[in-house]
PDB file of C-alpha atoms in Angstrom:
ATOM      1  CA  MET A  21      -2.232   5.365  11.782  1.00 53.00           C
ATOM      2  CA  ASN A  22      -0.455   8.246  10.111  1.00 76.00           C
ATOM      3  CA  ASN A  23       3.031   7.589   8.996  1.00 90.00           C
ATOM      4  CA  VAL A  24       6.091   9.329   7.467  1.00 93.00           C
ATOM      5  CA  ILE A  25       8.511   8.009   4.927  1.00 93.00           C
ATOM      6  CA  ALA A  26      12.295   8.331   5.525  1.00 94.00           C
ATOM      7  CA  VAL A  27      13.933   8.494   2.120  1.00 93.00           C
ATOM      8  CA  PHE A  28      17.349   7.699   1.614  1.00 93.00           C
ATOM      9  CA  GLU A  29      20.355   8.699  -0.565  1.00 90.00           C
ATOM     10  CA  SER A  30      21.563   4.820  -1.310  1.00 90.00           C
ATOM     11  CA  THR A  31      20.430   1.679  -0.676  1.00 90.00           C
ATOM     12  CA  HIS A  32      23.364   1.263   1.807  1.00 92.00           C
ATOM     13  CA  ALA A  33      22.024   4.031   3.764  1.00 93.00           C
ATOM     14  CA  ALA A  34      18.561   2.474   3.649  1.00 94.00           C
ATOM     15  CA  ILE A  35      19.986  -0.706   5.305  1.00 95.00           C
ATOM     16  CA  GLU A  36      21.850   1.192   7.814  1.00 95.00           C
ATOM     17  CA  GLY A  37      18.900   3.433   8.840  1.00 95.00           C
ATOM     18  CA  GLU A  38      16.663   0.392   9.265  1.00 95.00           C
ATOM     19  CA  ARG A  39      19.348  -1.296  11.507  1.00 95.00           C
ATOM     20  CA  ALA A  40      19.409   1.868  13.345  1.00 95.00           C
ATOM     21  CA  CYS A  41      15.854   2.523  13.917  1.00 95.00           C
ATOM     22  CA  LEU A  42      15.391  -1.269  14.809  1.00 93.00           C
ATOM     23  CA  ALA A  43      18.021  -1.154  17.504  1.00 94.00           C
ATOM     24  CA  ALA A  44      16.790   2.028  18.845  1.00 95.00           C
ATOM     25  CA  GLY A  45      13.324   0.290  19.200  1.00 94.00           C
ATOM     26  CA  ILE A  46      11.747   2.760  16.726  1.00 94.00           C
ATOM     27  CA  LYS A  47       9.093   1.047  14.709  1.00 92.00           C
ATOM     28  CA  CYS A  48       9.761   0.997  10.964  1.00 93.00           C
ATOM     29  CA  GLN A  49       8.575  -1.017   7.691  1.00 94.00           C
ATOM     30  CA  ALA A  50      11.001  -1.422   4.780  1.00 94.00           C
ATOM     31  CA  ILE A  51       8.733  -0.368   1.898  1.00 94.00           C
ATOM     32  CA  PRO A  52       9.449   0.593  -1.972  1.00 90.00           C
ATOM     33  CA  LEU A  53      10.206   4.342  -2.547  1.00 89.00           C
ATOM     34  CA  PRO A  54       6.518   5.638  -3.238  1.00 86.00           C
ATOM     35  CA  ARG A  55       6.061   6.377  -6.840  1.00 81.00           C
ATOM     36  CA  GLU A  56       5.249   9.978  -6.221  1.00 82.00           C
ATOM     37  CA  ILE A  57       8.707  10.743  -4.751  1.00 82.00           C
ATOM     38  CA  SER A  58      11.203  10.850  -7.370  1.00 73.00           C
ATOM     39  CA  ALA A  59      14.681  11.441  -5.404  1.00 70.00           C
ATOM     40  CA  GLY A  60      16.570   8.843  -3.526  1.00 69.00           C
ATOM     41  CA  CYS A  61      17.025   5.109  -3.527  1.00 79.00           C
ATOM     42  CA  GLY A  62      14.414   2.562  -4.224  1.00 86.00           C
ATOM     43  CA  ILE A  63      13.751   1.372  -0.591  1.00 92.00           C
ATOM     44  CA  ALA A  64      12.356   3.632   1.978  1.00 93.00           C
ATOM     45  CA  LEU A  65      11.167   3.382   5.744  1.00 95.00           C
ATOM     46  CA  GLU A  66       7.687   3.960   6.530  1.00 94.00           C
ATOM     47  CA  ILE A  67       7.643   5.084  10.296  1.00 95.00           C
ATOM     48  CA  PRO A  68       4.614   6.239  12.629  1.00 94.00           C
ATOM     49  CA  ASP A  69       4.066   9.549  12.871  1.00 93.00           C
ATOM     50  CA  SER A  70       4.477   9.334  16.759  1.00 93.00           C
ATOM     51  CA  GLU A  71       8.467   8.158  16.175  1.00 93.00           C
ATOM     52  CA  ALA A  72       9.018  10.552  13.435  1.00 92.00           C
ATOM     53  CA  ALA A  73      11.006  13.036  15.486  1.00 93.00           C
ATOM     54  CA  ALA A  74      12.817  10.238  17.446  1.00 94.00           C
ATOM     55  CA  ALA A  75      13.729   8.665  13.931  1.00 94.00           C
ATOM     56  CA  GLU A  76      14.944  11.912  12.388  1.00 93.00           C
ATOM     57  CA  ALA A  77      17.108  12.720  15.313  1.00 94.00           C
ATOM     58  CA  LEU A  78      18.358   9.404  15.590  1.00 94.00           C
ATOM     59  CA  LEU A  79      19.281   9.579  11.616  1.00 93.00           C
ATOM     60  CA  HIS A  80      20.798  12.949  11.775  1.00 92.00           C
ATOM     61  CA  LYS A  81      22.788  11.943  15.097  1.00 93.00           C
ATOM     62  CA  THR A  82      24.470   8.753  13.118  1.00 92.00           C
ATOM     63  CA  GLY A  83      25.070  10.624  10.133  1.00 92.00           C
ATOM     64  CA  ILE A  84      22.905   8.604   7.606  1.00 91.00           C
ATOM     65  CA  ALA A  85      21.818  10.462   4.448  1.00 87.00           C
ATOM     66  CA  ALA A  86      18.246  10.566   4.947  1.00 90.00           C
ATOM     67  CA  SER A  87      15.222  12.829   4.765  1.00 90.00           C
ATOM     68  CA  ILE A  88      11.840  12.662   6.612  1.00 90.00           C
ATOM     69  CA  ARG A  89       8.730  13.094   4.337  1.00 89.00           C
ATOM     70  CA  ARG A  90       5.386  13.365   5.432  1.00 82.00           C
ATOM     71  CA  ARG A  91       2.747  11.932   2.914  1.00 72.00           C
TER      72      ARG A  91
ATOM     73  CA  MET B  19     -39.111 -26.381 -14.376  1.00 81.00           C
ATOM     74  CA  LYS B  20     -38.083 -22.726 -14.932  1.00 91.00           C
ATOM     75  CA  THR B  21     -36.526 -22.179 -18.586  1.00 94.00           C
ATOM     76  CA  VAL B  22     -34.257 -19.544 -19.965  1.00 95.00           C
ATOM     77  CA  ASP B  23     -34.747 -18.672 -23.609  1.00 95.00           C
ATOM     78  CA  ALA B  24     -31.443 -17.629 -24.796  1.00 95.00           C
ATOM     79  CA  ARG B  25     -31.836 -18.434 -28.453  1.00 94.00           C
ATOM     80  CA  GLY B  26     -30.327 -15.773 -30.743  1.00 92.00           C
ATOM     81  CA  MET B  27     -28.557 -14.098 -27.808  1.00 91.00           C
ATOM     82  CA  LEU B  28     -24.892 -13.480 -27.742  1.00 88.00           C
ATOM     83  CA  CYS B  29     -22.349 -13.542 -24.720  1.00 86.00           C
ATOM     84  CA  PRO B  30     -22.741 -12.013 -22.104  1.00 90.00           C
ATOM     85  CA  LYS B  31     -26.783 -12.390 -22.270  1.00 93.00           C
ATOM     86  CA  PRO B  32     -26.955 -15.993 -21.642  1.00 94.00           C
ATOM     87  CA  LEU B  33     -24.595 -15.863 -18.620  1.00 94.00           C
ATOM     88  CA  ILE B  34     -26.606 -12.760 -17.169  1.00 94.00           C
ATOM     89  CA  LEU B  35     -29.902 -14.531 -17.687  1.00 94.00           C
ATOM     90  CA  THR B  36     -28.584 -17.996 -16.645  1.00 95.00           C
ATOM     91  CA  LYS B  37     -27.210 -16.318 -13.082  1.00 94.00           C
ATOM     92  CA  LYS B  38     -30.161 -14.165 -12.398  1.00 94.00           C
ATOM     93  CA  ALA B  39     -32.289 -17.580 -12.879  1.00 94.00           C
ATOM     94  CA  LEU B  40     -30.127 -19.606 -10.771  1.00 94.00           C
ATOM     95  CA  ASN B  41     -30.168 -16.906  -7.929  1.00 92.00           C
ATOM     96  CA  GLY B  42     -34.010 -17.244  -7.730  1.00 91.00           C
ATOM     97  CA  LEU B  43     -33.667 -21.154  -7.329  1.00 91.00           C
ATOM     98  CA  ALA B  44     -33.625 -23.075  -4.258  1.00 90.00           C
ATOM     99  CA  PRO B  45     -31.041 -25.546  -3.699  1.00 90.00           C
ATOM    100  CA  GLY B  46     -31.587 -28.553  -5.650  1.00 91.00           C
ATOM    101  CA  GLY B  47     -33.712 -26.776  -8.241  1.00 92.00           C
ATOM    102  CA  HIS B  48     -33.723 -27.095 -11.789  1.00 94.00           C
ATOM    103  CA  LEU B  49     -33.442 -24.721 -14.698  1.00 95.00           C
ATOM    104  CA  THR B  50     -33.360 -25.187 -18.504  1.00 95.00           C
ATOM    105  CA  VAL B  51     -31.232 -23.133 -20.783  1.00 96.00           C
ATOM    106  CA  LEU B  52     -32.039 -22.921 -24.454  1.00 96.00           C
ATOM    107  CA  ILE B  53     -28.724 -21.607 -26.451  1.00 95.00           C
ATOM    108  CA  ASP B  54     -27.905 -21.742 -30.254  1.00 92.00           C
ATOM    109  CA  ASN B  55     -24.442 -20.971 -30.228  1.00 88.00           C
ATOM    110  CA  GLU B  56     -21.422 -23.296 -29.086  1.00 87.00           C
ATOM    111  CA  THR B  57     -19.463 -20.548 -27.709  1.00 86.00           C
ATOM    112  CA  SER B  58     -22.111 -19.415 -25.182  1.00 90.00           C
ATOM    113  CA  LYS B  59     -23.016 -22.750 -24.293  1.00 91.00           C
ATOM    114  CA  GLY B  60     -19.282 -23.635 -23.514  1.00 89.00           C
ATOM    115  CA  ASN B  61     -19.221 -20.270 -21.287  1.00 90.00           C
ATOM    116  CA  VAL B  62     -22.367 -21.211 -19.566  1.00 93.00           C
ATOM    117  CA  GLU B  63     -21.209 -24.552 -18.776  1.00 92.00           C
ATOM    118  CA  ARG B  64     -18.008 -23.288 -17.255  1.00 89.00           C
ATOM    119  CA  PHE B  65     -19.588 -20.642 -15.432  1.00 91.00           C
ATOM    120  CA  CYS B  66     -21.922 -23.302 -13.791  1.00 92.00           C
ATOM    121  CA  ARG B  67     -19.237 -25.878 -13.243  1.00 87.00           C
ATOM    122  CA  ASP B  68     -17.154 -23.132 -11.387  1.00 85.00           C
ATOM    123  CA  ASN B  69     -20.269 -22.070  -9.035  1.00 89.00           C
ATOM    124  CA  GLY B  70     -21.322 -25.410  -7.856  1.00 88.00           C
ATOM    125  CA  VAL B  71     -24.308 -26.035 -10.392  1.00 93.00           C
ATOM    126  CA  ASP B  72     -24.174 -29.514 -12.282  1.00 92.00           C
ATOM    127  CA  VAL B  73     -24.884 -29.089 -16.086  1.00 94.00           C
ATOM    128  CA  SER B  74     -26.071 -31.973 -18.769  1.00 93.00           C
ATOM    129  CA  ALA B  75     -26.068 -30.656 -22.414  1.00 93.00           C
ATOM    130  CA  ALA B  76     -28.372 -32.128 -25.245  1.00 93.00           C
ATOM    131  CA  GLN B  77     -28.175 -30.865 -28.653  1.00 91.00           C
ATOM    132  CA  ASP B  78     -31.003 -30.932 -31.095  1.00 91.00           C
ATOM    133  CA  GLY B  79     -30.046 -29.443 -34.342  1.00 89.00           C
ATOM    134  CA  ALA B  80     -28.690 -26.169 -33.844  1.00 88.00           C
ATOM    135  CA  VAL B  81     -30.246 -25.798 -30.438  1.00 94.00           C
ATOM    136  CA  PHE B  82     -28.482 -27.061 -27.287  1.00 95.00           C
ATOM    137  CA  THR B  83     -30.742 -27.479 -24.193  1.00 95.00           C
ATOM    138  CA  LEU B  84     -28.528 -27.277 -20.845  1.00 95.00           C
ATOM    139  CA  THR B  85     -30.159 -28.617 -17.738  1.00 95.00           C
ATOM    140  CA  LEU B  86     -28.965 -27.227 -14.521  1.00 95.00           C
ATOM    141  CA  THR B  87     -29.216 -28.424 -11.088  1.00 94.00           C
ATOM    142  CA  LYS B  88     -28.227 -25.952  -8.389  1.00 92.00           C
ATOM    143  CA  ARG B  89     -26.208 -27.591  -5.588  1.00 89.00           C
ATOM    144  CA  ARG B  90     -25.423 -24.727  -3.108  1.00 86.00           C
ATOM    145  CA  GLY B  91     -27.750 -22.332  -1.289  1.00 84.00           C
ATOM    146  CA  GLU B  92     -25.883 -19.103  -1.468  1.00 84.00           C
ATOM    147  CA  ALA B  93     -26.230 -16.908  -4.298  1.00 87.00           C
ATOM    148  CA  ILE B  94     -23.555 -16.747  -6.924  1.00 89.00           C
ATOM    149  CA  THR B  95     -21.734 -13.537  -6.851  1.00 86.00           C
ATOM    150  CA  VAL B  96     -18.844 -13.982  -9.200  1.00 85.00           C
ATOM    151  CA  ASP B  97     -19.014 -11.630 -12.257  1.00 86.00           C
ATOM    152  CA  GLU B  98     -20.564 -13.834 -14.710  1.00 88.00           C
ATOM    153  CA  LYS B  99     -19.203 -11.457 -17.757  1.00 86.00           C
ATOM    154  CA  ALA B 100     -15.608 -12.765 -16.848  1.00 84.00           C
ATOM    155  CA  TYR B 101     -16.901 -16.137 -18.484  1.00 87.00           C
ATOM    156  CA  CYS B 102     -17.392 -14.577 -21.855  1.00 84.00           C
ATOM    157  CA  GLY B 103     -13.792 -15.171 -23.143  1.00 74.00           C
ATOM    158  CA  PRO B 104     -12.809 -18.829 -23.929  1.00 68.00           C
ATOM    159  CA  ASP B 105     -10.613 -19.326 -20.690  1.00 65.00           C
ATOM    160  CA  GLY B 106     -13.148 -17.793 -18.273  1.00 64.00           C
ATOM    161  CA  PRO B 107     -11.630 -15.758 -15.486  1.00 67.00           C
ATOM    162  CA  ARG B 108      -8.183 -15.457 -14.664  1.00 75.00           C
ATOM    163  CA  LYS B 109      -7.022 -17.605 -11.883  1.00 84.00           C
ATOM    164  CA  PRO B 110      -5.121 -15.597  -9.143  1.00 89.00           C
ATOM    165  CA  HIS B 111      -1.465 -15.989  -8.861  1.00 95.00           C
ATOM    166  CA  VAL B 112       0.448 -17.424  -5.979  1.00 97.00           C
ATOM    167  CA  ILE B 113       3.710 -16.483  -4.413  1.00 98.00           C
ATOM    168  CA  ALA B 114       6.019 -18.867  -3.661  1.00 98.00           C
ATOM    169  CA  PHE B 115       8.540 -17.714  -0.830  1.00 98.00           C
ATOM    170  CA  ARG B 116      11.767 -20.159  -1.438  1.00 97.00           C
ATOM    171  CA  GLY B 117      13.758 -18.525   1.196  1.00 96.00           C
ATOM    172  CA  ASP B 118      13.812 -15.412   3.714  1.00 97.00           C
ATOM    173  CA  THR B 119      15.738 -13.151   1.144  1.00 97.00           C
ATOM    174  CA  MET B 120      14.615 -11.678  -2.166  1.00 97.00           C
ATOM    175  CA  GLY B 121      17.003 -13.090  -4.755  1.00 96.00           C
ATOM    176  CA  SER B 122      20.420 -14.382  -3.729  1.00 93.00           C
ATOM    177  CA  GLY B 123      23.252 -12.401  -3.005  1.00 95.00           C
ATOM    178  CA  PRO B 124      24.237 -10.254  -0.024  1.00 96.00           C
ATOM    179  CA  GLU B 125      22.060 -11.038   2.896  1.00 95.00           C
ATOM    180  CA  GLU B 126      21.448  -7.868   4.271  1.00 95.00           C
ATOM    181  CA  LEU B 127      20.245  -6.414   0.623  1.00 96.00           C
ATOM    182  CA  GLY B 128      18.058  -9.866   0.057  1.00 97.00           C
ATOM    183  CA  ALA B 129      16.506  -9.323   3.445  1.00 96.00           C
ATOM    184  CA  ILE B 130      15.419  -5.732   3.223  1.00 96.00           C
ATOM    185  CA  LEU B 131      14.356  -6.352  -0.311  1.00 96.00           C
ATOM    186  CA  MET B 132      12.232  -9.166   0.815  1.00 97.00           C
ATOM    187  CA  LYS B 133      10.400  -6.938   3.440  1.00 97.00           C
ATOM    188  CA  ALA B 134       9.846  -4.238   0.792  1.00 96.00           C
ATOM    189  CA  PHE B 135       8.517  -6.767  -1.290  1.00 97.00           C
ATOM    190  CA  VAL B 136       6.102  -8.156   1.332  1.00 97.00           C
ATOM    191  CA  ASN B 137       4.680  -4.638   2.410  1.00 95.00           C
ATOM    192  CA  THR B 138       3.948  -4.108  -1.474  1.00 95.00           C
ATOM    193  CA  ILE B 139       1.646  -7.199  -1.992  1.00 96.00           C
ATOM    194  CA  LYS B 140      -1.204  -5.166  -0.030  1.00 92.00           C
ATOM    195  CA  GLU B 141      -0.880  -2.320  -2.714  1.00 89.00           C
ATOM    196  CA  THR B 142      -1.214  -4.640  -5.768  1.00 88.00           C
ATOM    197  CA  GLN B 143      -4.131  -5.699  -7.701  1.00 83.00           C
ATOM    198  CA  PRO B 144      -4.981  -8.368  -8.269  1.00 87.00           C
ATOM    199  CA  LEU B 145      -4.157  -9.810  -4.862  1.00 93.00           C
ATOM    200  CA  PRO B 146      -2.452 -13.526  -4.577  1.00 96.00           C
ATOM    201  CA  SER B 147      -4.753 -16.174  -3.382  1.00 95.00           C
ATOM    202  CA  HIS B 148      -1.990 -17.853  -1.274  1.00 97.00           C
ATOM    203  CA  LEU B 149       1.301 -17.301   0.055  1.00 98.00           C
ATOM    204  CA  VAL B 150       3.495 -20.119   0.540  1.00 98.00           C
ATOM    205  CA  PHE B 151       6.692 -20.311   2.637  1.00 98.00           C
ATOM    206  CA  TYR B 152       9.101 -22.931   2.323  1.00 97.00           C
ATOM    207  CA  ASN B 153      12.625 -23.770   3.214  1.00 97.00           C
ATOM    208  CA  THR B 154      14.334 -20.609   5.034  1.00 97.00           C
ATOM    209  CA  GLY B 155      11.305 -18.773   3.740  1.00 97.00           C
ATOM    210  CA  VAL B 156       9.406 -20.158   6.977  1.00 97.00           C
ATOM    211  CA  ARG B 157      11.648 -17.846   9.043  1.00 98.00           C
ATOM    212  CA  LEU B 158       9.507 -14.977   7.648  1.00 98.00           C
ATOM    213  CA  VAL B 159       6.139 -16.095   9.436  1.00 98.00           C
ATOM    214  CA  VAL B 160       7.395 -17.212  12.807  1.00 98.00           C
ATOM    215  CA  GLU B 161       7.924 -15.113  16.163  1.00 97.00           C
ATOM    216  CA  GLY B 162      10.800 -12.405  15.783  1.00 94.00           C
ATOM    217  CA  SER B 163      10.008 -11.963  11.848  1.00 95.00           C
ATOM    218  CA  PRO B 164       9.683  -8.195  11.298  1.00 93.00           C
ATOM    219  CA  LEU B 165       7.082  -9.065   8.545  1.00 96.00           C
ATOM    220  CA  ILE B 166       4.504 -10.507  11.156  1.00 96.00           C
ATOM    221  CA  GLU B 167       2.205  -7.542  11.080  1.00 95.00           C
ATOM    222  CA  PRO B 168       1.817  -7.000   7.186  1.00 96.00           C
ATOM    223  CA  LEU B 169       1.466 -10.706   6.707  1.00 97.00           C
ATOM    224  CA  ALA B 170      -1.493 -10.792   9.227  1.00 97.00           C
ATOM    225  CA  GLU B 171      -3.003  -8.045   7.603  1.00 96.00           C
ATOM    226  CA  LEU B 172      -2.695  -9.893   4.370  1.00 97.00           C
ATOM    227  CA  GLU B 173      -4.236 -12.934   5.915  1.00 97.00           C
ATOM    228  CA  LYS B 174      -7.152 -10.745   7.106  1.00 96.00           C
ATOM    229  CA  LYS B 175      -7.667  -9.935   3.445  1.00 94.00           C
ATOM    230  CA  GLY B 176      -8.444 -13.408   2.845  1.00 94.00           C
ATOM    231  CA  ILE B 177      -4.991 -14.502   1.569  1.00 96.00           C
ATOM    232  CA  LYS B 178      -4.287 -17.954   2.704  1.00 97.00           C
ATOM    233  CA  ILE B 179      -0.633 -18.391   4.039  1.00 98.00           C
ATOM    234  CA  LEU B 180       0.840 -21.590   4.006  1.00 97.00           C
ATOM    235  CA  ALA B 181       4.024 -22.704   6.014  1.00 97.00           C
ATOM    236  CA  CYS B 182       6.013 -25.943   5.143  1.00 96.00           C
ATOM    237  CA  GLY B 183       5.641 -28.070   8.171  1.00 94.00           C
ATOM    238  CA  THR B 184       8.857 -30.029   7.626  1.00 94.00           C
ATOM    239  CA  CYS B 185      11.047 -26.631   7.136  1.00 95.00           C
ATOM    240  CA  LEU B 186       9.452 -25.419  10.756  1.00 95.00           C
ATOM    241  CA  ASP B 187      10.432 -28.742  12.042  1.00 94.00           C
ATOM    242  CA  TYR B 188      13.966 -28.598  10.727  1.00 95.00           C
ATOM    243  CA  PHE B 189      14.628 -25.325  11.943  1.00 95.00           C
ATOM    244  CA  GLY B 190      12.860 -26.211  15.451  1.00 95.00           C
ATOM    245  CA  LEU B 191      10.415 -23.438  15.067  1.00 96.00           C
ATOM    246  CA  LYS B 192       7.180 -25.508  14.759  1.00 92.00           C
ATOM    247  CA  ALA B 193       5.964 -23.786  18.240  1.00 95.00           C
ATOM    248  CA  LYS B 194       6.786 -20.219  17.029  1.00 97.00           C
ATOM    249  CA  LEU B 195       4.467 -20.068  14.098  1.00 97.00           C
ATOM    250  CA  ALA B 196       3.130 -16.445  14.153  1.00 97.00           C
ATOM    251  CA  VAL B 197       0.946 -16.207  10.998  1.00 97.00           C
ATOM    252  CA  GLY B 198      -0.675 -18.724   8.860  1.00 97.00           C
ATOM    253  CA  THR B 199      -1.103 -22.479   8.940  1.00 96.00           C
ATOM    254  CA  VAL B 200       1.266 -25.434   9.098  1.00 96.00           C
ATOM    255  CA  SER B 201       1.117 -27.207   5.714  1.00 94.00           C
ATOM    256  CA  ASN B 202       2.678 -30.550   3.968  1.00 93.00           C
ATOM    257  CA  MET B 203       3.804 -31.037   0.672  1.00 94.00           C
ATOM    258  CA  TYR B 204       0.256 -32.094  -0.775  1.00 94.00           C
ATOM    259  CA  SER B 205      -1.305 -28.745  -0.179  1.00 93.00           C
ATOM    260  CA  ILE B 206       1.747 -26.789  -1.178  1.00 95.00           C
ATOM    261  CA  LEU B 207       2.053 -28.681  -4.579  1.00 95.00           C
ATOM    262  CA  GLU B 208      -1.746 -28.535  -5.174  1.00 93.00           C
ATOM    263  CA  THR B 209      -1.841 -24.707  -4.252  1.00 95.00           C
ATOM    264  CA  LEU B 210       1.204 -24.193  -6.786  1.00 96.00           C
ATOM    265  CA  SER B 211      -0.326 -26.250  -9.615  1.00 93.00           C
ATOM    266  CA  ASN B 212      -3.792 -24.661  -9.285  1.00 90.00           C
ATOM    267  CA  ALA B 213      -2.204 -20.939  -9.403  1.00 93.00           C
ATOM    268  CA  GLY B 214      -2.784 -19.074 -12.527  1.00 89.00           C
ATOM    269  CA  SER B 215       0.807 -18.121 -12.055  1.00 94.00           C
ATOM    270  CA  VAL B 216       3.469 -18.443  -9.577  1.00 96.00           C
ATOM    271  CA  ILE B 217       5.763 -15.604  -8.249  1.00 96.00           C
ATOM    272  CA  ALA B 218       9.110 -16.504  -6.569  1.00 96.00           C
ATOM    273  CA  PRO B 219      10.659 -13.573  -5.182  1.00 96.00           C
TER     274      PRO B 219
END
């Protein structure tokens, strides 16, 4: 399974982002920010590739400060 | 009886020769090992004891005669060189989940930290031998927990998952266990005390 990583500006944003994704039925797993990514807070979300677009749209719509990165 | 003459040899040579000879024996077979230094003798003894081989030792001057009896049928696959140090190979660690959050503090922070923690275990080396869940920690291993999938993956890698039966019962979750096995205080305490170290997030 290919995954994308959602990187957040703050821990609060990460918690909100996880909540929003789960509420919308988007599968996500909280992971520590991969070492190769230096920006953002320490918690990131791993999201299946197939749901990346939905997650990105959702995070954008809810105004949660996040960026989606491909591994 | 087969004899390994390891006199004049230093570690790990006696261990390498002993393992090789043992793996050529049928269960119940005997092997004699001659060693003339005490460190190697101790290392071979520990190696044998950990791998289902009985050892009796006799000393004649500077030479130790170890008589080994192989108990198990399967080949010994552990790295014998790890027994060169005085403490042998490091015992694996155990992770004790004392609650459903990592640390104590705001619930939502502890919860997301715990998820990230569990999702990191598979990336660490060495892997723990056991994950033990008690008190509110058992909520992580029952239906509805967001961590069932990663925990099941760890279980597949051979990591044992123990959930406190008393705790499951207390929360009315006994029928909802989704990963691991129900355990009791005896095995939980035994697991914690046999661990090389215990990590409690």
